[in-house]
Each structure stands twice: as structure tokens, then as C-alpha cells.
XYZ file of C-alpha atoms in Angstrom:
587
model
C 111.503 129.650 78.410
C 112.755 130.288 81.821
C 112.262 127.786 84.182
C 114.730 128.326 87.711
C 113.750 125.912 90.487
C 114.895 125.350 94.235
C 114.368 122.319 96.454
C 115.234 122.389 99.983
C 115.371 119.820 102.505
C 115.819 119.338 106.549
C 115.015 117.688 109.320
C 113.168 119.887 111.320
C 111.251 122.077 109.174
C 107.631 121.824 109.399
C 106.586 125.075 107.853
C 89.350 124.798 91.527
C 87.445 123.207 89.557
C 88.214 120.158 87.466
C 87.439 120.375 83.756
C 85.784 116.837 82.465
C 88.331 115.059 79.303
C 89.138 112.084 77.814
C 91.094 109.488 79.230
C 94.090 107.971 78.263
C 97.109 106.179 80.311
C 100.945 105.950 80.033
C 103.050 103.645 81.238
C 106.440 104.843 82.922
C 109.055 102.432 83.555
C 112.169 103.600 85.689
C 115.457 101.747 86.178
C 118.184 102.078 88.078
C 122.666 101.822 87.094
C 124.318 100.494 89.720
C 126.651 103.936 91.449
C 129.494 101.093 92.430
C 129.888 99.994 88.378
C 131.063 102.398 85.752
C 129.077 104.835 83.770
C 127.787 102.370 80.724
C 127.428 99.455 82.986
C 123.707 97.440 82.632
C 123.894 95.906 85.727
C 121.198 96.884 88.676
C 120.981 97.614 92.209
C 117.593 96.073 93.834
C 117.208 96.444 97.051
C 115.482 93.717 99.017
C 113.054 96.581 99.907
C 111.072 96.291 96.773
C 111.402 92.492 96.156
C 109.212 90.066 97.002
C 111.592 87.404 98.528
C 109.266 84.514 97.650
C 109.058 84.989 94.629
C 112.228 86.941 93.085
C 109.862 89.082 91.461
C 111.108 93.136 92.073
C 107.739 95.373 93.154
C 108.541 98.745 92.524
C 105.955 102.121 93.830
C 103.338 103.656 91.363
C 102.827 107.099 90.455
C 99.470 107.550 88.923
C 99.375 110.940 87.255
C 96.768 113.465 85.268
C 96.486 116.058 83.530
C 93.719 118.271 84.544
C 92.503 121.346 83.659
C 91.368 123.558 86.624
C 90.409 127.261 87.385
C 92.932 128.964 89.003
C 92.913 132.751 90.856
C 96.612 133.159 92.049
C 95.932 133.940 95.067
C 94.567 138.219 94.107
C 91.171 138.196 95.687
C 90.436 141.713 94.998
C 88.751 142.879 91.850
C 91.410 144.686 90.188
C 89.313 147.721 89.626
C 90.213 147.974 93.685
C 94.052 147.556 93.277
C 96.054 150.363 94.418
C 99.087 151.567 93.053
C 101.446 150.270 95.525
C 99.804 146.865 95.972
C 100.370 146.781 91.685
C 104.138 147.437 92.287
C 104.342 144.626 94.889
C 102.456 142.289 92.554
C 98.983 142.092 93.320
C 97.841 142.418 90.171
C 95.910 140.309 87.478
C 93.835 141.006 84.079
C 91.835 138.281 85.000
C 89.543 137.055 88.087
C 90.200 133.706 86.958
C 92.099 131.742 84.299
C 91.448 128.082 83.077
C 95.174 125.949 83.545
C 96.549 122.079 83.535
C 98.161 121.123 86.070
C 99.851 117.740 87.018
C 97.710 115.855 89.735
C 98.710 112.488 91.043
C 95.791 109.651 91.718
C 95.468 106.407 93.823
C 95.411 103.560 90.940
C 94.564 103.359 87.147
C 91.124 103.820 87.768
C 91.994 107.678 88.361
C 88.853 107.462 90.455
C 90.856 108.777 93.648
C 92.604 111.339 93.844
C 96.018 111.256 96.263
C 94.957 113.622 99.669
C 96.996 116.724 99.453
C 97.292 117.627 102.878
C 99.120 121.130 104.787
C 102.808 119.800 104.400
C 102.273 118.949 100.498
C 99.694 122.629 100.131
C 102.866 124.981 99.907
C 103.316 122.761 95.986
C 100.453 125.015 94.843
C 100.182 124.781 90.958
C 102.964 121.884 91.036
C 102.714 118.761 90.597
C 103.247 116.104 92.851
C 106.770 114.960 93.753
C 108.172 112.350 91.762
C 110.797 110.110 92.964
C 113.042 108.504 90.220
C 112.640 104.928 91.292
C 108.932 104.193 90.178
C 107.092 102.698 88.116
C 104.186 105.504 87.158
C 101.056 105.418 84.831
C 99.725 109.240 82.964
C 96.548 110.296 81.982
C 96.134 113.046 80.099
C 92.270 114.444 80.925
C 93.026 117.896 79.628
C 90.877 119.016 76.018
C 94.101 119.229 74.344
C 97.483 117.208 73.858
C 100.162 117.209 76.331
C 103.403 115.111 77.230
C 105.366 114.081 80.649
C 109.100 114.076 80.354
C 112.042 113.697 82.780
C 114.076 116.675 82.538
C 117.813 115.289 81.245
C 116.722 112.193 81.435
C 116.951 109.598 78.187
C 113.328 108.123 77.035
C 113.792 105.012 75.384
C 110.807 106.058 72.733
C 112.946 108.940 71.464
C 114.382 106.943 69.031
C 116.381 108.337 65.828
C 114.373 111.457 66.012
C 115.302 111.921 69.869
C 112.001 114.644 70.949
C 111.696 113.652 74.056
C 108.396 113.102 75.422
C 105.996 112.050 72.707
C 102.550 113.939 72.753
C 99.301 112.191 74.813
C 96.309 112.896 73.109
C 92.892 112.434 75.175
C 92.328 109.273 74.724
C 95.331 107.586 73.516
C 97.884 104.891 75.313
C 101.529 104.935 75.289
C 104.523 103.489 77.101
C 107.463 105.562 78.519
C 110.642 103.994 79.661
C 113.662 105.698 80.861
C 117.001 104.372 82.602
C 118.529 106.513 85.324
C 122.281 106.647 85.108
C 124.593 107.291 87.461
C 125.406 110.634 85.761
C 121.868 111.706 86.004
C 121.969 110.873 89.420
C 123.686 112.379 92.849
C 127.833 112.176 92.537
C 129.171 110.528 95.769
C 130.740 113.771 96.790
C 126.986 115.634 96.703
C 123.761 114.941 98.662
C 121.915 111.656 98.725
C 119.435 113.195 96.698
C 119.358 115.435 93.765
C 116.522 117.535 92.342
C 115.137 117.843 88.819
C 112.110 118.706 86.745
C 108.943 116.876 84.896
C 106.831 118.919 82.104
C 105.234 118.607 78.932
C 107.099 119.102 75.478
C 104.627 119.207 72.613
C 105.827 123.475 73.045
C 107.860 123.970 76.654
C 106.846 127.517 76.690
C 103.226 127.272 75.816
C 102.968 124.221 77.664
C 104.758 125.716 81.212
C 103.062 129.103 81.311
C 99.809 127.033 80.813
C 100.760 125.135 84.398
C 102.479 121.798 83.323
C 105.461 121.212 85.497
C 106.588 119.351 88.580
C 109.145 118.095 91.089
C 111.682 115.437 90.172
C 114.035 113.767 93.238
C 116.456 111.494 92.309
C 118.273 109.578 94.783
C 121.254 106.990 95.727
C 120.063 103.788 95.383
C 118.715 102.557 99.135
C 118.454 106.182 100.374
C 114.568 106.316 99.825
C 112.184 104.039 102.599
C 111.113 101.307 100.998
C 107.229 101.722 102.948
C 106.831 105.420 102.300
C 109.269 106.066 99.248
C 110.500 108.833 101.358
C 114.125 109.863 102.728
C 113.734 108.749 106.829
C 114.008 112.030 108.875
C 113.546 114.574 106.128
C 111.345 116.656 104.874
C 111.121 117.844 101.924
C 110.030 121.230 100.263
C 109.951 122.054 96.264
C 109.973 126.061 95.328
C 109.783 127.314 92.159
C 111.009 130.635 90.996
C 109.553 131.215 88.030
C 107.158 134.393 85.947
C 103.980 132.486 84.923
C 102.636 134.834 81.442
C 99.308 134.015 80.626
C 99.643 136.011 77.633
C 101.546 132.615 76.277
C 98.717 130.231 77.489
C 97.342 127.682 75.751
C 94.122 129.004 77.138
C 94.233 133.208 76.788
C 91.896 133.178 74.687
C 89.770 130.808 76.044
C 90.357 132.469 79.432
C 89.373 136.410 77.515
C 85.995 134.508 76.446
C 85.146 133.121 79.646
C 86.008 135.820 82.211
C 86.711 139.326 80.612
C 83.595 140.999 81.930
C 81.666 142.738 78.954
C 82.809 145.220 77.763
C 85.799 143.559 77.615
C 88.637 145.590 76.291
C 91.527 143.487 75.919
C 94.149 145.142 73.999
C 96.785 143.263 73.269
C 99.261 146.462 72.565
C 98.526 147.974 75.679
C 101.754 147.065 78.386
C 99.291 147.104 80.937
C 97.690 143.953 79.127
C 101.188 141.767 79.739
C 102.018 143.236 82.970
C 98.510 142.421 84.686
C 98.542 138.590 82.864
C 102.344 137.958 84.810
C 102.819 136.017 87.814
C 105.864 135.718 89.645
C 105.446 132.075 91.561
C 107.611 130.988 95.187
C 114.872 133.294 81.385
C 116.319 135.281 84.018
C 118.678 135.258 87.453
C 117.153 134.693 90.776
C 119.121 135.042 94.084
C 117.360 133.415 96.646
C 117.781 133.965 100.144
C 116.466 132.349 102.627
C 116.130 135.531 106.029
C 118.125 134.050 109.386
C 117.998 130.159 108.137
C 121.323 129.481 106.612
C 121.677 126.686 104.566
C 124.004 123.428 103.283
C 124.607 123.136 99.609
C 127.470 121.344 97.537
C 129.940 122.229 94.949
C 132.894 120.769 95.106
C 133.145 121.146 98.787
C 129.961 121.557 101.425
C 129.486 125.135 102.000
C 127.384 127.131 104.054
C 125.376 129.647 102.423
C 122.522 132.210 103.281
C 121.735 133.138 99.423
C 121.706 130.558 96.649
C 121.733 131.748 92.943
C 119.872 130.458 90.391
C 120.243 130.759 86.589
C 118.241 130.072 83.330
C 117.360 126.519 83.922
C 119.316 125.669 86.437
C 118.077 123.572 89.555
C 119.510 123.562 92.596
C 119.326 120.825 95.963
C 120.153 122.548 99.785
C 119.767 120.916 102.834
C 118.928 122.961 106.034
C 118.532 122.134 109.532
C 116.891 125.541 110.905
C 118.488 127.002 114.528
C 115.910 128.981 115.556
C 111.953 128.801 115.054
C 109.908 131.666 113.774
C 108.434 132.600 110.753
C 110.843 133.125 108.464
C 111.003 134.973 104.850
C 112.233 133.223 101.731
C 112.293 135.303 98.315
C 114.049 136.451 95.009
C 116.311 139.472 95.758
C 116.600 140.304 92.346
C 114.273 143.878 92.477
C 112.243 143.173 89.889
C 111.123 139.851 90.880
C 111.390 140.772 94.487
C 108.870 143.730 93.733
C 106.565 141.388 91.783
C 105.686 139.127 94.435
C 108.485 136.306 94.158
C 108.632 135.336 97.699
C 106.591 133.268 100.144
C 106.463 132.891 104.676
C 108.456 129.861 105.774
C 107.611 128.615 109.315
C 109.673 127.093 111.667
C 108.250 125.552 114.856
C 108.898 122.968 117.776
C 107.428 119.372 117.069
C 107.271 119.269 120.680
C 105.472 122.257 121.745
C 102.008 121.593 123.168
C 101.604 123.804 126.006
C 97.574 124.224 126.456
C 96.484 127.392 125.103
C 93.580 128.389 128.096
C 90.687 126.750 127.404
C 90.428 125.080 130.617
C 92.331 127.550 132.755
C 89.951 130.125 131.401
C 93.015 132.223 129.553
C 90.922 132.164 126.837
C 87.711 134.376 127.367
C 84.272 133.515 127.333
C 83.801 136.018 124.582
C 86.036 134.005 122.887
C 84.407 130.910 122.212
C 81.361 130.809 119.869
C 79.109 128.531 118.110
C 76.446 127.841 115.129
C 73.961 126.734 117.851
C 73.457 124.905 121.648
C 70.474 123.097 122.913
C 69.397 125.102 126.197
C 71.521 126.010 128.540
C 74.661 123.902 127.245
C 76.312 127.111 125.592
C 79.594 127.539 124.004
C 81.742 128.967 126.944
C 80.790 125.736 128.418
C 83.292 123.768 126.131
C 86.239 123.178 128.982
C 87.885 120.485 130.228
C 86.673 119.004 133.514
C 84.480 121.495 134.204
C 81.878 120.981 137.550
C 78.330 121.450 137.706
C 74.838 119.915 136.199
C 75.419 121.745 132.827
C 79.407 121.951 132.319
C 79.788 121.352 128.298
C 78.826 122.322 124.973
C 75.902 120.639 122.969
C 75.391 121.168 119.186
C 72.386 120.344 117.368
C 73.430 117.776 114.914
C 76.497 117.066 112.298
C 76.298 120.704 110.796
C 76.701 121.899 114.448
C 80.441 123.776 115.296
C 82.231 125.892 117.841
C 84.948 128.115 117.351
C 88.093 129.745 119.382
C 89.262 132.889 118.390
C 93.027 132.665 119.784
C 93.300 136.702 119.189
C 96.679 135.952 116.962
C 98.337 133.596 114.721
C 98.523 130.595 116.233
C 100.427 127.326 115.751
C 98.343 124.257 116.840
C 99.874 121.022 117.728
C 96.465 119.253 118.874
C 93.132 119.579 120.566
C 91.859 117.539 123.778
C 88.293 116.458 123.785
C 85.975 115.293 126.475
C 82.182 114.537 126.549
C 80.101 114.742 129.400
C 77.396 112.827 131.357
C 73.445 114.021 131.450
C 70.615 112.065 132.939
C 72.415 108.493 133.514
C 73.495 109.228 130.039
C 77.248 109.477 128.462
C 77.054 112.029 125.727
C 80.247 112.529 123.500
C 81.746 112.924 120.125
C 83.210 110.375 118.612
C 84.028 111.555 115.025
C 85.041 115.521 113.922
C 87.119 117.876 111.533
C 89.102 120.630 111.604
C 88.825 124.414 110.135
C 91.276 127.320 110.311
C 91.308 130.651 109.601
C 93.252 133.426 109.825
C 90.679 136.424 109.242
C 87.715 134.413 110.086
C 86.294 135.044 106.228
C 88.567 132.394 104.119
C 88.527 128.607 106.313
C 90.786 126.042 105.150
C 89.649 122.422 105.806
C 92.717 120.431 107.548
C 93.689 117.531 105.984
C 96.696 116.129 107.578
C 99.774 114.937 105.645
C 99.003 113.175 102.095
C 100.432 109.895 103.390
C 98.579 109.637 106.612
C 95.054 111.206 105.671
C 92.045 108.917 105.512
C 90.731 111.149 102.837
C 89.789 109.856 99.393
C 90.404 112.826 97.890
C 92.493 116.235 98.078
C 89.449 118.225 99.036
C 88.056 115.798 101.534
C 89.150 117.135 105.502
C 90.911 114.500 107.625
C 88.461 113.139 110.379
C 89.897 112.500 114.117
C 88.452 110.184 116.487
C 87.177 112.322 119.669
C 85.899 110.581 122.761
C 84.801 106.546 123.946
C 82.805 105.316 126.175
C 84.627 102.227 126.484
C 82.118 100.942 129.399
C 79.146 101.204 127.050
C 80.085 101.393 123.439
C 82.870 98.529 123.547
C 83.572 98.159 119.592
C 86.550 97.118 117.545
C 87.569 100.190 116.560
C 89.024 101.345 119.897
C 93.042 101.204 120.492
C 95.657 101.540 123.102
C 98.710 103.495 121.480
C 102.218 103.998 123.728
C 105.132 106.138 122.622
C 108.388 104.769 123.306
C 109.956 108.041 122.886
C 112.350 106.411 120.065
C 112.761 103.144 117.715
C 113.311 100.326 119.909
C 113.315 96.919 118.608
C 110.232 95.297 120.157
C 109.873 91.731 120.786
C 107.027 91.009 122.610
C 103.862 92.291 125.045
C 102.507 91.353 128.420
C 98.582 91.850 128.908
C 96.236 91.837 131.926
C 92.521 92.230 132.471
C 90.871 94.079 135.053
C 87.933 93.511 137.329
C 85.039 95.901 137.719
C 83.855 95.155 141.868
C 82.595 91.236 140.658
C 82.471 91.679 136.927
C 85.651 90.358 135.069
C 86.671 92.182 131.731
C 89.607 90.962 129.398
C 90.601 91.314 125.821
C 90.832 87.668 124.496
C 92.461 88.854 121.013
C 93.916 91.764 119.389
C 96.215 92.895 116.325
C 99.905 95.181 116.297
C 99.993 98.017 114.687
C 103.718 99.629 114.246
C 104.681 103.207 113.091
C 108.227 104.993 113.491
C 106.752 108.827 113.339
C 103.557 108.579 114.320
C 101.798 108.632 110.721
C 102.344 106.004 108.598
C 100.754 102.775 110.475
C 102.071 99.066 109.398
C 100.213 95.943 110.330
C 101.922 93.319 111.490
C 100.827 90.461 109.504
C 100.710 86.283 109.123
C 104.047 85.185 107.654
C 102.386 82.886 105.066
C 98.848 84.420 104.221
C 100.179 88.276 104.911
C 96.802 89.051 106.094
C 96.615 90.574 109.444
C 97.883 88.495 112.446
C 95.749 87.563 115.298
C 97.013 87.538 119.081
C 95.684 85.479 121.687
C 94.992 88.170 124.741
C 93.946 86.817 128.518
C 91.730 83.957 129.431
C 91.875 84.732 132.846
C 91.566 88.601 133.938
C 94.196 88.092 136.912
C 97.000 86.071 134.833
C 99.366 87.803 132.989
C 99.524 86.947 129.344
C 103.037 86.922 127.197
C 103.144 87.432 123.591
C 106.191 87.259 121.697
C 106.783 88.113 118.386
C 108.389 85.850 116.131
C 110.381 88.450 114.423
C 110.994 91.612 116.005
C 109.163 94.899 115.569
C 111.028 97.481 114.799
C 109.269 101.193 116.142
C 108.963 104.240 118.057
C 105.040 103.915 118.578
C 103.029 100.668 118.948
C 99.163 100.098 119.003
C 96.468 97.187 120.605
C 93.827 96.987 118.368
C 91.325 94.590 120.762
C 89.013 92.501 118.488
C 87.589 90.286 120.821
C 86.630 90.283 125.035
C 84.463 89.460 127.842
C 81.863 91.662 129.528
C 84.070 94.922 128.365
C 87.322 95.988 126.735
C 89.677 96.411 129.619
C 93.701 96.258 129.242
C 97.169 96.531 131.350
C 100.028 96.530 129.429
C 103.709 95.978 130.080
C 106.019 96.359 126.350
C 109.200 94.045 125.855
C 112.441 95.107 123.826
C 115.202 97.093 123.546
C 117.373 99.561 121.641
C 118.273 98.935 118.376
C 121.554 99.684 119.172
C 123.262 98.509 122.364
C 126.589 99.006 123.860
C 128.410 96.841 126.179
């Protein structure tokens, strides 16, 4: 079996069908050596992070995980009859339309009700599972029609026993408890990055088991280098690649696959070379050199060096850290010919967080022609659809919810955001106040965005991420509505100062409201009642012309900080002035 994999991870890189089975869960228990004793020590390090400090009691993240058979097409949309030569050299190829595979999928809770939301920064994973960080507790379910195991590549499961197989087989259907220790020799050496990258895959037959689709990321980290909130490393982002032929000749499910999709007549010969060539997939054994065009790279050895090409052997799995100098879209792939010819490399985009120029919409850049939509009640037609635009008609209006416009930007585009606005018709204000997101690049296959897996409100991985649009604050007053302000960094925050507002003789004042507190924008944390831990209330304004100070008992640490009103008079109306300071000060 040849199994070469590639993690890499910076700071500013931002580049099927599920199959019914039986149930059954695992129980994964990870601990931790402490790095300051020696290698055989049995003492821990617990950070206060994951302890509740009431009770002594140590709370550590849960991985729920299945295994799932799905239908996968690798990416080869033609038939194959329509294949030309050259596209077959370069690796668009395949024996099959489809083929059934299992695949590692992570869930919410036990239940395995709800799946986790798989949004654009976790999509380039593909066939992988999800990433596993070594300081979990986790729970497996195998819902595949056939057994299958979960194991910790070089890491020591307690079960072995005598017989030492590592990871025992999960039959649909049946329980069993994993527990492994994480030693400081498993782990990142002091002299090598805070982080170091591994594997996870079935063993009941690695080969069988891998080309069939059961594998996945492993991270394992210095103890405190992960965020205790998001069980991520603060300021990184991280990116798994796999280099690796999948054969589907060696599948657990050829033949099931030959049954289900080989088109009568089927002639599968199994002698013919064309047979194994057209069932291989090279995925983004043998040697890979992987090089990484114009985005040079960190990695460690003995010393940190600086590298453009990193080479992989049989097995071997390798950690870099980049912080990309120039944005672009970039190419990452296997310079070995023969993989390089099959397909073994993949686009790698590089952008500006901060770019969010506007596009032309409203300075009429973009073209009437342009902008189109699935229907518009009268005169309200789609090359309406621009910001602050003058006259009786001056918008876009849909139908109902199955109603949508579309911009055709004329070339690949990267999108930071979209700016709404609704409009007001006979004494009435008409707006949207909930919508999604499609993209496409040909205008024929639309992906569905679904934000980042952490931040989506999704419920599951195929579900698209809904964005508030417009409020009528004046007329549709409801708790829902919040004031956000960027602070352009973490500051240590300490308290607010509200003020009402008055409307010619009408007063209007928000008489209580909730914090929210994120440090990048995604991950919201409420800030909650010391002894209950529910979600604290804050007395706003009696008094619309007073200015009202709340401080908080203990300080907020945050870059971005949200007024969620939950109670006012006449309507929701709000001045704000926020206290604190840097976290760090000099004198």
C-alpha cells in the first residue's frame, strides 16, 4: 500500500449519495504525556482550557465519526466513450461513471442525526475525512454494509493487547471502546513545528480498505497550542493534501460497482491494461515531489529550511508551514511524470482578506445584459437590482422563495461579500430579509455556499448557509436584529455606553440587550451569567437622553463585539460608545 500525504499550514492562505447501514458506536479516549517530563512519564498536562474549574472535572472536545458508503464520480464528467487521447494521458479517464466508496464523515453528537457542515475552506478534503486533532475524546460509527476499523497511524491502542493488530474490526452494529495515549515521541519535538501531521484509516486489510476511501487527517499538537473554543491553532489555517493512486480494481466494492454501473453489454475484462489504467485515480508505494509554483515554503529537519519542493516517500507524512508573498492562483502538484501526467495536482488560491472593492453593480460597470433572473413582477426587472437607485420603479422583485437573480461577472471572480437593499412601494417597505448563495463557473454546475464548517448555521453538509439581508427596523422591530462594530484588532473590552434616540416627539430606547464576542469574525461566544452560565442580561436606557454605562465584571477579550437588543420602547434605536483597551500596553 502506498499511502504519501502532505499537510500545509499558514496564515494567510484562504484558497453523493449516502448508502443506509447499521449502526454501531466507538468510544475513543485520547490522553496526553506531559513534553516537560521524560519519555515514560504518566503524568498529564491539562490545561485550564478544558476544565471545568468548579468542579475539577477535565471536559475534553468530541469527534463523532461514520463510516458511510457514498457514490462517488472523481470529478470525470464526460462519458468516457467521449475521452480523447490527450485528455486520457493527462488523467481524465475512468471505467466507470460512478463507483460506490466509504468514506470517513464526522457528525454533531451520538445521535449521528447531524451531520458536521462542510463548508468551502473544509471542500478542498474531498474523499477525506475530517481533521482529527489528537486531544479528543471521539465516538465511531460504522454505517457501511461491511466491517471496518479507525486507527491512529503510529499511535499505541490500548485494546491491542498481546496480539498488538491495531485497530480491532467494527461490525454494523457492534460497540467498542478505543483508548490511546499520545506520547511525547508521537508528538512534535521542541525543535519542529507546534503541530505535527499524521494519518487515521481502517485495518481489517489497509490496501483493500484505503483504495475503497477509508482514510483521514491526523494533527497532533504541543499541549496548549490548540484554542480551547474552536480546537483550532489561532491564526492558521490549515490544509490536508493527499498524494496518493486510488485503484478501484482493489475495492472492496469492484464488483459491486461492475454490477451496478457497467452499462450492458458490459465487457469488463480483467486482462485487458486498459481495465486497470481506466479504474486509477491519482488524488491532490511510490515517490512524490511536490512543489508548490511561486509559494515557497517552511519545513523542519534538523534546522528550518526554506524549500519550494518537498519530497515524499512510501508512507511518509510530511508538516510545512507557509505564509504566501504574493496572491494569485497558484499550482500545487506531483512532479514525478507519471503522476504529474495522471492528474496528481490541484489550483491553490491566494487572495487578500481585505479586498472588497465593489465590482459595478451600482456604478453600472456591470451591464444590463449582465444581470438576469427566473422571473419579476411588472416592470421591477432584473437590471433594476442597484444600489440607491432613483425613480418610482428602481429594484428587482421576484415572485416568491424559488425566485433568483444572477450576475455574470464575465471572469473568475473572487467574492468577498454582497450589499443588499430593499426598496419602498406604495407607503410600503419591501425587502429581503433571509437568502443563499450559488456560484458557478460555467453557469451549468452551481455550488451551494456554505460558509466555513465552524460558523455555518447549516445542519448538515449539503444544507447552503443563509445570510440575513435587509431590516426595517422602524416597522419590523424584533429580537433578532444586532449592532456589530469591528475594532480592527483584540482589545480587551470592559464595558459599553448606550443612548436612545428620539424620533420628532416619539422616544425610542433599548431597555435590555445581550454581548456577543468573536476574535475573527466567525465563531460567536455569548457572554454569559457567572453562576447559571445561561446568557447574561444587560440593563440598556430608561431614559432616551441619559447615557447608560455598563461594565463588565470580567473583561471581554475581542476584535468584534455585538448588541443583541431584547427589549425597548416604541422602537429599537441605539448610540453606542465601546470601553477598553489593548491587550498589551506599553508605558
Amino acid at each position: 500500500m502506498v499511502q504519501n500525504y502532505i499537510m500545509s499550514e499558514e496564515e494567510k492562505l484562504k484558497p453523493h449519495h449516502q448508502q443506509p447501514g447499521n449502526i454501531a458506536v466507538n468510544e475513543l479516549s485520547v490522553e496526553y504525556d506531559d513534553y516537560n517530563q521524560e519519555e515514560n512519564s504518566t503524568s498529564y498536562v491539562l490545561s485550564t482550557d478544558y476544565m471545568d474549574l468548579r468542579s475539577g472535572e477535565v471536559r475534553y472536545p468530541h469527534y463523532y465519526i461514520a463510516a458511510e458508503e457514498v457514490t462517488w464520480d472523481y470529478g470525470v464528467k464526460k462519458p468516457y466513450q467521449l475521452i480523447r487521447p490527450r485528455e486520457m494521458s493527462r488523467g481524465m479517464r475512468k471505467f466507470l461513471p460512478q463507483y460506490k466508496k466509504v468514506v470517513y464523515r464526522a457528525y454533531k453528537d451520538e445521535s449521528f442525526r447531524d451531520p458536521v457542515s462542510q463548508g468551502e475552506l473544509e471542500a478542498h478534503l474531498g474523499i477525506l475525512g475530517p481533521f482529527i486533532k489528537a486531544e479528543v475524546n471521539d465516538l465511531l460509527t460504522n454505517n457501511a454494509s461491511r466491517p471496518y476499523s479507525f486507527h491512529l497511524h503510529g499511535v499505541y491502542d490500548r485494546n491491542q493487547g498481546a496480539s498488538g493488530v491495531p485497530g480491532k474490526p467494527l461490525a454494523p452494529g457492534e460497540v467498542q471502546t478505543y483508548n490511546w495515549r499520545i506520547t511525547k515521541t508521537q508528538g512534535p519535538m521542541d525543535s519542529e513545528f507546534d503541530c505535527k501531521t499524521g494519518t487515521y484509516y481502517s485495518t481489517v486489510d489497509k490496501e483493500r480498505d484505503l483504495n475503497s476511501g477509508l482514510i483521514g487527517p491526523l494533527v497532533i499538537c504541543k499541549p496548549g497550542t490548540l484554542s480551547a473554543r474552536l480546537h483550532t491553532q489561532p491564526d492558521v489555517q490549515e490544509f490536508a493534501l493527499l498524494f496518493h493512486t486510488f485503484d478501484e480494481t482493489k475495492s472492496w466494492y469492484m464488483e459491486e460497482n461492475l454490477r451496478r454501473y457497467c452499462a450492458p453489454p458490459c465487457h469488463a475484462n480483467t486482462q485487458d491494461p486498459w481495465y486497470h489504467i481506466s479504474n486509477k485515480f491519482a488524488a491532490i508505494g511510490e515517490y512524490h515531489a511536490v512543489h508548490f509554483h511561486g509559494l515557497p515554503f517552511t519545513a523542519h529537519a534538523k534546522k528550518e529550511h526554506r524549500m519550494g519542493v518537498y519530497n515524499l516517500f512510501p508512507g511518509v507524512f510530511g508538516t510545512v508551514e507557509m505564509r504566501p508573498p504574493t496572491v494569485g492562483t497558484w499550482l500545487v502538484e506531483c512532479t514525478v511524470g507519471e503522476s504529474q501526467l495522471a492528474g496528481m495536482r490541484a489550483k491553490l488560491l491566494v487572495y487578500n482578506p481585505q479586498c472588497s472593492r465593489p465590482l459595478g453593480m451600482k456604478s453600472g460597470r456591470i451591464g444590463d445584459s449582465q444581470i438576469k433572473a427566473s422571473d419579476y413582477i411588472g416592470n421591477w426587472l432584473p437590471h433594476l437590482a442597484r444600489l440607491d437607485q432613483s425613480g418610482y420603479i428602481n429594484a428587482w422583485m421576484g415572485h416568491n422563495k424559488a425566485s433568483w437573480i444572477q450576475v455574470d461577472l464575465q471572469a473568475p471572480t473572487l467574492l468577498h461579500g454582497v450589499q443588499t437593499q430593499g426598496v419602498r412601494s406604495k407607503l410600503k417597505n419591501i425587502y429581503i430579509m433571509l437568502f443563499t448563495v450559488s456560484y458557478s463557473l460555467d453557469q451549468e454546475t452551481w455550488s451551494t455556499y456554505r460558509g466555513s464548517g465552524s460558523s455555518s448555521s447549516s445542519s448538515s453538509s449539503s444544507t447552503a448557509k443563509v445570510f440575513n439581508g435587509n431590516l426595517d427596523n422602524s416597522r419590523n422591530n424584533n429580537p433578532h436584529e444586532w449592532l456589530q462594530v469591528d475594532l480592527g484588532k483584540v482589545k480587551r473590552i470592559t464595558g459599553v455606553v448606550t443612548q436612545g434616540a428620539r424620533s420628532l416627539l416619539t422616544k425610542m430606547m433599548v431597555t435590555e440587550f445581550s454581548v456577543t464576542i468573536s476574535r475573527d469574525g466567525q465563531a460567536w461566544s455569548s457572554v454569559l451569567e457567572g453562576s447559571s452560565q445561561r446568557e447574561k442580561i444587560f440593563q440598556g436606557n430608561n431614559d432616551s437622553d441619559e447615557e447608560a454605562l455598563t461594565i463588565f465584571d470580567a473583561p471581554l477579550f475581542g476584535r468584534y463585539i455585538r448588541i443583541h437588543p431584547l427589549g425597548w420602547i416604541n422602537d429599537i434605536a441605539l448610540r453606542l460608545e465601546v470601553l477598553g483597551c489593548d491587550t498589551q500596553q506599553t508605558l
